[in-house]
Amino acid sequence: MIIIMDERGKKYLIDQKSEFQSDLGIISQEDIAKAEVGQSLITHLDKEFKVIKPNVNDFIDLMDRRCSILIQKDIGTVVAKTGLGSGSRVVDAGTGAGAIALNFGNIVGREGNVYSYEIREDFAEVAKKNIVSFGLDNIIEIKNKDIKTGIDEEKIDLVFLDLTKPYEIFENVYECLNLGGYLAVYAPYIDQIETSYRVAKKLGFNDLSIIETLEREIEVRTQGTRPKTRMVGHSGYLMFGRKL
Amino acid sequence: MIIIMDERGKKYLIDQKSEFQSDLGIISQEDIAKAEVGQSLITHLDKEFKVIKPNVNDFIDLMDRRCSILIQKDIGTVVAKTGLGSGSRVVDAGTGAGAIALNFGNIVGREGNVYSYEIREDFAEVAKKNIVSFGLDNIIEIKNKDIKTGIDEEKIDLVFLDLTKPYEIFENVYECLNLGGYLAVYAPYIDQIETSYRVAKKLGFNDLSIIETLEREIEVRTQGTRPKTRMVGHSGYLMFGRKL
Amino acid sequence: MIIIMDERGKKYLIDQKSEFQSDLGIISQEDIAKAEVGQSLITHLDKEFKVIKPNVNDFIDLMDRRCSILIQKDIGTVVAKTGLGSGSRVVDAGTGAGAIALNFGNIVGREGNVYSYEIREDFAEVAKKNIVSFGLDNIIEIKNKDIKTGIDEEKIDLVFLDLTKPYEIFENVYECLNLGGYLAVYAPYIDQIETSYRVAKKLGFNDLSIIETLEREIEVRTQGTRPKTRMVGHSGYLMFGRKL
Amino acid sequence: MIIIMDERGKKYLIDQKSEFQSDLGIISQEDIAKAEVGQSLITHLDKEFKVIKPNVNDFIDLMDRRCSILIQKDIGTVVAKTGLGSGSRVVDAGTGAGAIALNFGNIVGREGNVYSYEIREDFAEVAKKNIVSFGLDNIIEIKNKDIKTGIDEEKIDLVFLDLTKPYEIFENVYECLNLGGYLAVYAPYIDQIETSYRVAKKLGFNDLSIIETLEREIEVRTQGTRPKTRMVGHSGYLMFGRKL
């Protein structure tokens, strides 16, 4: 899979096994097959497309989504707080279209693993397709399974949950974590996160914290500089706990 | 390097080539040498220490710092916005004690590279020691050099700058980036970030944005749940631009 | 002027000298003339309207506006920070449609005064009509005059400025204030407020501060409680200074 | 009562019936008695004090407090949202040291009324002393009474509650309000405000909303402009409802 961009800045996710067709003309399969980052591809209508280094965010923007995805800032907070890195072993549920798993897979790399649980078959199928398409199928395993029936993995560094009642499986989470491993819970409602906190505390998780992040964009205009008038007021709360 | 934790929750960074001494007793070098994550080590005073999976945040908390470090939420935002992952190639300046480089190195892993420029020799020395100590010296190269004299690397995915006048080197940054690569600037003052924005725009960087993030902690107490009374009001602004 | 509300919750500003006509029927002028707060008025179609105690916010919502108005939270901050109260003497510029002057007039009452400067004749006319309509014309004087040519009043407790270059008249502001009186500046751009701060400092204003307020709404739903997804990210900065 | 300020900027609340003594010398009772705003008073040690126009915030800063007081921004929000003004009739509970009642009394003025309920006798005494001292005893009535036993007043424009279980008296609140009048509840915990919302909804209050405000200070320094590092993360939630 490569990402190309036309002269108007529009990006396209293209698969390297067929020719590319657009309103700006056709690029042959041979040209696509040998495309390298930074190179220009010319259509039969003499229009230029540039080959961009594939980035997980571009891919998620362009992929088949079907369901809402967590916004970027919350993923960043999880990565930063838990020290996630190359080689980490992650469990996440539920998968949805796979955006979170892709983000984690992109970070843990070939020496790491992501096990992503999704109860709905249709979502699991979409996610699998996306993972293959981005080329992370060696790293991410999509499991079409209810995580409440058990977590199959061991020695996990991070369990990330985006579920209606995440606290129902905290005992299993505790079991599967490495000493020093993290539980991270995303939930939009304060009641969910409050219950998560109380249950995690009871089960012996350490370093418990709940945070929310507000992200504000700043505009630089000719008249001056100011924050944007509208912003996202809430995407969700994040709870963190650690097995120590 | 391993991290162990005593019964009070206090963590220690220990090197595996010597015995460990503390007020809770001594652990022999042999025991330390073969320590595994999750295992218990017993001192000669019969006190228990647990071996924790080393985490970049624990390490940064315990390492020699000397200078203030960017707070976690900003690192998370940079990683999330730029799609940084395993195998990415990063340039950062200035290094300071190496905390940012460690965070990036932890993510890009063995297939990636971090080139970290620091003008001050004393800081560069501390950073080098820290990088070796955390075991990322194959991945991170600390360069005791003024980045204004040039960026030696090519095909970079992310250049992260924490400098007083970051915009002075944006031309060099543009040169060294992959098509699709990112410039990320951290600055505490609005004036720095405003000038950065205007210069980056002039030089042809795309998808320019400036953001600030506010992180708020929520407390769950017996009486009820509420945000904490005090919070960090500002750590800095982040500007992003992309070579497209 | 009274405010009435129909069964659907829609409010109407009505003048007590004529009959009221709507899609829910007609209320006679006699009925309106003797209407009291809390009473019901019945139309010829047997529809009920309730008489509400006139509130400055209802009035501003219903009045002729023509130009954007400062949002409520900023007015509240100005009142709270400056200790504005019954009997205070206020100068404001520019008037716009008079919303700010109405808010101040509503608070300072019959023992206070509001002198409101507006350079544009069309805005001044609209504002005058609004002030008369709400019945505050004894308290608020709309002056169709460029405030840069001078402030006619003395012994003022608060000067509130919503101008492009507010700092151009700070010397005059200082002159007209009581010892202990306040200057309050509203500006959307950081550059305006920064210059205001530096000029005010030079001129000897005390207790200088710049603040911004973020207001977030919380939703209580059946599923749980959470902040609203969207919020206002910025309305403006407020600078305060005091003559001491 | 007048407020004077020494050359160092320190303010003093002084009563006009006795001489004033300080480390900067004595001001005679005659001088104090005829002091006017803006005038200078000279001590026997030839030190200058200036007479400042009394401001409710200065007074609250200097008065006997004994208990924590709501921070200014929340008072401003209440005033702005409810359209409180000269002539309004207010009920508040609990009084505490009277800071809220003083703020309301300062706004409603001689044509308005504030009825302030406080169950603790010691607090009620302090509040009474403060109200007399600031000269608002014609406007504010401190009632040493449990508001749960009933609200004696009628035709109220605003009931403001700062109680542990405010919702216990919402029925009485509804009864005492004018058509168009407001209930405003301050509470630090989300659980209190959530219950308040559900109870108020059940009882038929309209235009229900819950808000929180974050106030951030901006610093202008030689190096540049930036928000302050530390800020207040939470003072409390405010719930508003209206009788319509």
XYZ file of N, CA and C in Angstrom, chain B residues 68-231:
492
model
N 15.010 21.006 33.216
C 13.589 20.697 33.213
C 13.256 19.876 31.975
N 12.282 19.019 32.080
C 11.887 18.228 30.920
C 10.445 18.528 30.546
N 10.194 18.429 29.278
C 8.843 18.589 28.730
C 7.885 17.623 29.423
N 6.705 18.060 29.683
C 5.828 17.124 30.371
C 5.197 16.143 29.391
N 4.841 15.005 29.952
C 4.364 13.854 29.178
C 3.296 14.151 28.148
N 2.314 14.961 28.516
C 1.189 15.162 27.601
C 1.638 15.752 26.258
N 2.676 16.574 26.277
C 3.125 17.167 25.025
C 3.823 16.140 24.138
N 4.558 15.237 24.770
C 5.181 14.163 23.996
C 4.098 13.301 23.345
N 3.091 12.974 24.119
C 1.987 12.169 23.596
C 1.334 12.841 22.406
N 1.149 14.141 22.496
C 0.512 14.860 21.399
C 1.373 14.803 20.143
N 2.681 14.975 20.306
C 3.579 14.909 19.151
C 3.508 13.529 18.494
N 3.581 12.482 19.301
C 3.531 11.117 18.759
C 2.212 10.884 18.019
N 1.112 11.278 18.645
C -0.197 11.019 18.045
C -0.394 11.809 16.753
N 0.000 13.081 16.744
C -0.230 13.938 15.566
C 0.630 13.543 14.377
N 1.835 13.039 14.646
C 2.762 12.782 13.546
C 2.784 11.307 13.139
N 2.030 10.474 13.845
C 1.998 9.056 13.501
C 3.346 8.385 13.699
N 4.145 8.893 14.616
C 5.451 8.309 14.900
C 5.294 6.839 15.285
N 6.199 6.006 14.825
C 6.065 4.592 15.159
C 7.377 3.856 15.047
N 7.293 2.568 15.199
C 8.457 1.710 15.089
C 9.105 1.912 13.722
N 10.396 2.141 13.683
C 11.105 2.320 12.418
C 11.225 3.756 11.937
N 10.588 4.698 12.629
C 10.670 6.107 12.198
C 12.075 6.658 12.430
N 12.403 7.678 11.634
C 13.689 8.354 11.757
C 13.435 9.775 12.254
N 14.050 10.107 13.411
C 13.749 11.360 14.104
C 15.006 12.186 14.339
N 14.864 13.515 14.170
C 15.901 14.447 14.615
C 15.312 15.287 15.738
N 16.017 15.460 16.857
C 15.521 16.408 17.856
C 16.632 17.306 18.362
N 16.202 18.524 18.762
C 17.150 19.512 19.312
C 16.364 20.488 20.157
N 16.906 20.961 21.307
C 18.073 20.505 21.970
C 17.776 19.314 22.867
N 18.787 18.511 23.039
C 18.681 17.253 23.765
C 18.344 17.407 25.247
N 18.998 18.378 25.901
C 18.860 18.489 27.359
C 19.423 17.239 27.988
N 18.698 16.671 28.956
C 19.176 15.452 29.604
C 18.801 14.209 28.815
N 18.120 14.398 27.691
C 17.823 13.259 26.833
C 16.430 12.661 27.007
N 15.579 13.298 27.796
C 14.264 12.704 28.070
C 13.434 12.550 26.797
N 13.409 13.588 25.973
C 12.622 13.513 24.738
C 13.205 12.444 23.807
N 14.523 12.454 23.663
C 15.169 11.461 22.804
C 14.856 10.049 23.290
N 14.841 9.858 24.620
C 14.504 8.549 25.174
C 13.079 8.157 24.815
N 12.169 9.095 24.926
C 10.789 8.816 24.551
C 10.692 8.429 23.079
N 11.342 9.184 22.230
C 11.300 8.867 20.800
C 12.001 7.530 20.528
N 13.164 7.332 21.119
C 13.919 6.098 20.913
C 13.124 4.880 21.350
N 12.420 5.019 22.461
C 11.592 3.934 22.974
C 10.532 3.525 21.954
N 10.042 4.507 21.180
C 8.986 4.236 20.195
C 9.549 3.760 18.854
N 10.601 4.397 18.356
C 11.079 4.029 17.011
C 11.782 2.670 17.008
N 12.329 2.292 18.157
C 12.914 0.952 18.293
C 14.145 0.714 17.431
N 14.554 -0.562 17.368
C 15.805 -0.933 16.694
C 15.805 -0.681 15.194
N 14.611 -0.579 14.612
C 14.548 -0.332 13.172
C 14.499 1.163 12.861
N 14.479 1.962 13.899
C 14.424 3.406 13.704
C 15.692 4.080 14.191
N 15.717 5.397 14.110
C 16.884 6.172 14.560
C 16.439 7.491 15.156
N 17.164 7.929 16.179
C 16.964 9.262 16.734
C 18.320 9.961 16.738
N 18.375 11.126 16.089
C 19.594 11.940 16.074
C 19.300 13.176 16.909
N 19.995 13.321 18.034
C 19.633 14.354 18.996
C 20.779 15.363 19.138
N 20.506 16.638 18.764
C 21.526 17.687 18.750
C 21.499 18.501 20.049
N 22.666 18.668 20.652
C 22.765 19.477 21.872
C 24.033 20.319 21.803
N 23.881 21.612 21.946
C 25.016 22.528 21.820
C 25.918 22.513 23.064
N 25.320 22.311 24.234
C 26.107 22.329 25.472
C 26.748 20.974 25.740
N 28.051 20.993 25.992
C 28.772 19.747 26.198
C 28.324 19.017 27.465
N 28.076 19.781 28.540
C 27.695 19.125 29.797
C 26.360 18.389 29.669
N 25.394 19.010 29.002
C 24.109 18.342 28.786
C 24.296 17.095 27.917
N 25.075 17.240 26.851
C 25.281 16.111 25.944
C 25.872 14.916 26.687
N 26.797 15.205 27.637
C 27.414 14.119 28.416
C 26.388 13.386 29.271
N 25.558 14.178 29.952
C 24.520 13.582 30.808
C 23.581 12.738 29.946
N 23.174 13.293 28.820
C 22.242 12.585 27.939
C 22.841 11.257 27.458
N 24.116 11.312 27.048
C 24.776 10.080 26.580
C 24.742 9.005 27.659
N 25.081 9.413 28.881
C 25.093 8.464 30.001
C 23.688 7.852 30.189
N 22.682 8.698 30.108
C 21.317 8.213 30.289
C 20.901 7.232 29.189
N 21.262 7.565 27.967
C 20.887 6.719 26.829
C 21.545 5.338 26.948
N 22.817 5.316 27.333
C 23.514 4.037 27.538
C 22.848 3.272 28.668
N 22.560 3.976 29.734
C 21.995 3.338 30.913
C 20.640 2.684 30.613
N 19.821 3.317 29.778
C 18.522 2.715 29.428
C 18.659 1.709 28.284
N 19.855 1.621 27.721
C 20.077 0.607 26.685
C 19.590 0.997 25.300
N 19.478 2.298 25.042
C 19.021 2.723 23.717
C 20.143 3.329 22.883
N 21.407 3.029 23.238
C 22.519 3.660 22.526
C 22.700 3.163 21.099
N 22.052 2.047 20.748
C 22.076 1.620 19.339
C 21.099 2.430 18.488
N 20.141 3.023 19.144
C 19.042 3.690 18.444
C 19.220 5.203 18.440
N 19.667 5.746 19.574
C 19.787 7.198 19.733
C 21.240 7.633 19.617
N 21.486 8.627 18.791
C 22.824 9.207 18.714
C 22.772 10.638 19.246
N 23.510 10.881 20.322
C 23.574 12.237 20.872
C 24.706 12.967 20.147
N 24.372 14.106 19.535
C 25.375 14.859 18.793
C 25.650 16.189 19.494
N 26.865 16.357 19.991
C 27.217 17.591 20.683
C 27.606 18.648 19.630
N 26.578 19.275 19.056
C 26.775 20.114 17.879
C 25.644 21.132 17.800
N 25.953 22.308 17.279
C 24.916 23.334 17.107
C 24.111 23.004 15.854
N 22.847 22.730 16.021
C 22.012 22.317 14.879
C 21.901 23.421 13.827
N 22.191 24.676 14.226
C 22.146 25.785 13.257
C 23.229 25.654 12.185
N 24.288 24.874 12.484
C 25.354 24.695 11.494
C 24.986 23.649 10.448
N 23.806 23.045 10.608
C 23.372 22.081 9.598
C 22.836 20.797 10.201
N 21.954 20.141 9.451
C 21.420 18.844 9.860
C 22.071 17.815 8.935
N 22.797 16.853 9.526
C 23.574 15.916 8.716
C 22.726 14.825 8.077
N 21.541 14.562 8.627
C 20.762 13.402 8.214
C 19.794 13.722 7.068
N 19.325 12.657 6.447
C 18.348 12.763 5.358
C 17.191 11.808 5.606
N 16.140 11.937 4.813
C 14.990 11.021 4.871
C 14.466 10.874 6.295
N 14.242 12.022 6.896
C 13.763 12.058 8.277
C 12.228 12.120 8.286
N 11.601 11.453 9.274
C 10.138 11.454 9.385
C 9.623 12.539 10.321
N 10.448 12.904 11.306
C 10.028 13.916 12.271
C 11.239 14.701 12.754
N 11.124 16.029 12.684
C 12.108 16.887 13.349
C 11.376 17.590 14.485
N 11.853 17.375 15.701
C 11.233 17.992 16.868
C 12.191 19.022 17.453
N 11.716 20.270 17.581
C 12.588 21.341 18.054
C 12.078 21.982 19.340
N 12.958 22.059 20.314
C 12.681 22.776 21.560
C 13.840 23.765 21.730
N 13.785 24.839 20.944
C 14.857 25.840 20.891
C 14.260 27.232 21.101
N 15.089 28.198 21.460
C 14.585 29.556 21.669
C 14.077 30.184 20.368
N 14.821 30.013 19.297
C 14.395 30.545 17.999
C 14.346 29.427 16.959
N 13.406 28.550 17.085
C 13.358 27.351 16.238
C 13.313 27.679 14.746
N 12.667 28.783 14.409
C 12.437 29.142 12.992
C 13.723 29.441 12.233
N 14.821 29.670 12.931
C 16.094 29.946 12.255
C 16.576 28.775 11.406
N 16.100 27.560 11.712
C 16.621 26.400 10.965
C 15.551 25.682 10.143
N 14.409 26.331 9.919
C 13.321 25.655 9.205
C 13.707 25.268 7.763
N 14.580 26.051 7.131
C 14.984 25.689 5.771
C 15.711 24.359 5.768
N 16.652 24.208 6.706
C 17.371 22.942 6.831
C 16.424 21.799 7.167
N 15.454 22.096 8.022
C 14.490 21.064 8.398
C 13.758 20.570 7.159
N 13.297 21.523 6.347
C 12.544 21.156 5.138
C 13.374 20.221 4.256
N 14.646 20.569 4.109
C 15.544 19.763 3.283
C 15.655 18.318 3.753
N 15.794 18.138 5.058
C 16.103 16.805 5.580
C 14.896 15.881 5.673
N 13.683 16.436 5.509
C 12.469 15.628 5.708
C 12.116 14.774 4.489
N 11.560 13.602 4.761
C 10.878 12.800 3.753
C 9.661 13.548 3.232
N 9.200 13.235 2.035
C 7.909 13.754 1.605
C 6.874 13.095 2.514
N 6.068 13.896 3.202
C 5.127 13.364 4.179
C 5.641 13.508 5.605
N 6.902 13.923 5.765
C 7.495 14.068 7.094
C 7.016 15.317 7.828
N 7.233 15.337 9.151
C 6.712 16.396 10.007
C 7.780 17.239 10.700
N 7.454 18.506 10.821
C 8.167 19.399 11.733
C 7.270 19.596 12.942
N 7.813 19.443 14.147
C 7.043 19.735 15.367
C 7.877 20.656 16.231
N 7.267 21.767 16.651
C 7.981 22.765 17.443
C 7.294 22.923 18.785
N 8.072 22.879 19.838
C 7.560 23.160 21.181
C 8.076 24.521 21.606
N 7.199 25.387 22.106
C 7.651 26.681 22.602
C 6.690 27.187 23.673
N 7.230 27.723 24.756
C 6.351 28.206 25.824
C 5.675 29.549 25.524
N 6.304 30.404 24.696
C 5.757 31.746 24.456
C 4.989 31.834 23.146
N 3.894 32.544 23.178
C 3.041 32.687 21.999
C 3.801 33.379 20.863
N 4.695 34.290 21.206
C 5.436 35.031 20.188
C 6.348 34.100 19.384
N 6.989 33.152 20.070
C 7.860 32.176 19.387
C 7.064 31.329 18.408
N 5.904 30.928 18.847
C 5.105 29.996 18.049
C 4.466 30.735 16.869
N 4.141 31.996 17.086
C 3.557 32.820 16.029
C 4.593 33.024 14.909
N 5.812 33.385 15.301
C 6.868 33.559 14.302
C 7.156 32.234 13.596
N 7.176 31.146 14.347
C 7.402 29.831 13.744
C 6.359 29.549 12.675
N 5.106 29.877 12.999
C 4.010 29.634 12.062
C 4.207 30.433 10.775
N 4.522 31.716 10.942
C 4.658 32.574 9.762
C 5.840 32.143 8.881
N 6.951 31.777 9.518
C 8.127 31.341 8.755
C 7.846 30.006 8.053
N 7.230 29.077 8.769
C 6.948 27.760 8.176
C 6.004 27.902 6.987
N 5.057 28.814 7.098
C 4.107 29.034 6.003
C 4.835 29.548 4.764
N 5.706 30.507 4.997
C 6.478 31.111 3.911
C 7.329 30.065 3.194
N 7.891 29.138 3.957
C 8.794 28.131 3.382
C 8.059 26.980 2.704
N 6.725 26.988 2.768
C 5.981 25.975 2.037
C 5.565 24.753 2.839
N 5.722 24.802 4.161
C 5.204 23.685 4.963
C 3.674 23.644 4.838
N 3.106 22.432 4.848
C 1.651 22.258 4.718
C 1.005 21.838 6.028
N -0.323 21.798 6.002
C -1.100 21.312 7.151
C -0.626 21.945 8.460
N -0.329 23.240 8.419
C 0.162 23.925 9.612
C -0.914 23.997 10.688
N -0.541 23.729 11.906
C -1.478 23.921 13.016
C -0.700 24.199 14.289
N -1.358 24.942 15.173
C -0.783 25.213 16.495
C -1.794 24.698 17.505
N -1.334 23.944 18.462
C -2.272 23.504 19.490
C -1.654 23.615 20.883
N -2.556 23.709 21.853
C -2.116 23.606 23.241
C -3.040 22.591 23.886
N -2.512 21.830 24.833
C -3.360 20.852 25.506
C -3.392 21.147 26.990
N -4.594 21.030 27.547
C -4.796 21.187 28.974
C -5.176 19.826 29.526
N -4.476 19.401 30.535
C -4.757 18.098 31.110
C -5.286 18.306 32.518
N -6.420 17.692 32.815
C -7.026 17.889 34.124
C -7.216 16.548 34.794
N -6.875 16.466 36.075
C -7.016 15.219 36.799
C -8.347 15.210 37.558
N -8.983 14.048 37.605
C -10.268 13.886 38.305
C -10.020 13.059 39.563
N -10.616 13.476 40.678
C -10.467 12.732 41.924
C -11.749 11.999 42.280
N -11.594 10.730 42.669
C -12.736 9.979 43.192
C -12.539 9.851 44.696
N -13.409 10.524 45.447
C -13.311 10.439 46.915
C -14.589 9.812 47.463
N -14.570 9.541 48.775
C -15.771 8.986 49.402
C -16.965 9.927 49.222
N -16.735 11.231 49.371
C -17.850 12.195 49.267
C -18.350 12.375 47.841
N -17.547 12.032 46.877
C -17.966 12.232 45.492
C -16.780 12.390 44.571
N -17.085 12.729 43.338
C -16.071 12.819 42.288
C -15.990 14.255 41.785
N -14.766 14.731 41.529
C -14.568 16.104 41.087
C -13.177 16.291 40.496
N -13.021 17.262 39.603
C -11.670 17.581 39.126
C -10.829 18.092 40.291
N -9.516 17.903 40.201
C -8.629 18.419 41.243
C -8.647 19.936 41.256
N -8.419 20.500 42.420
C -8.452 21.951 42.565
C -7.369 22.648 41.743
N -6.184 22.073 41.717
C -5.079 22.709 40.992
C -4.740 21.921 39.737
N -4.357 22.622 38.695
C -3.910 21.937 37.493
C -2.807 22.750 36.824
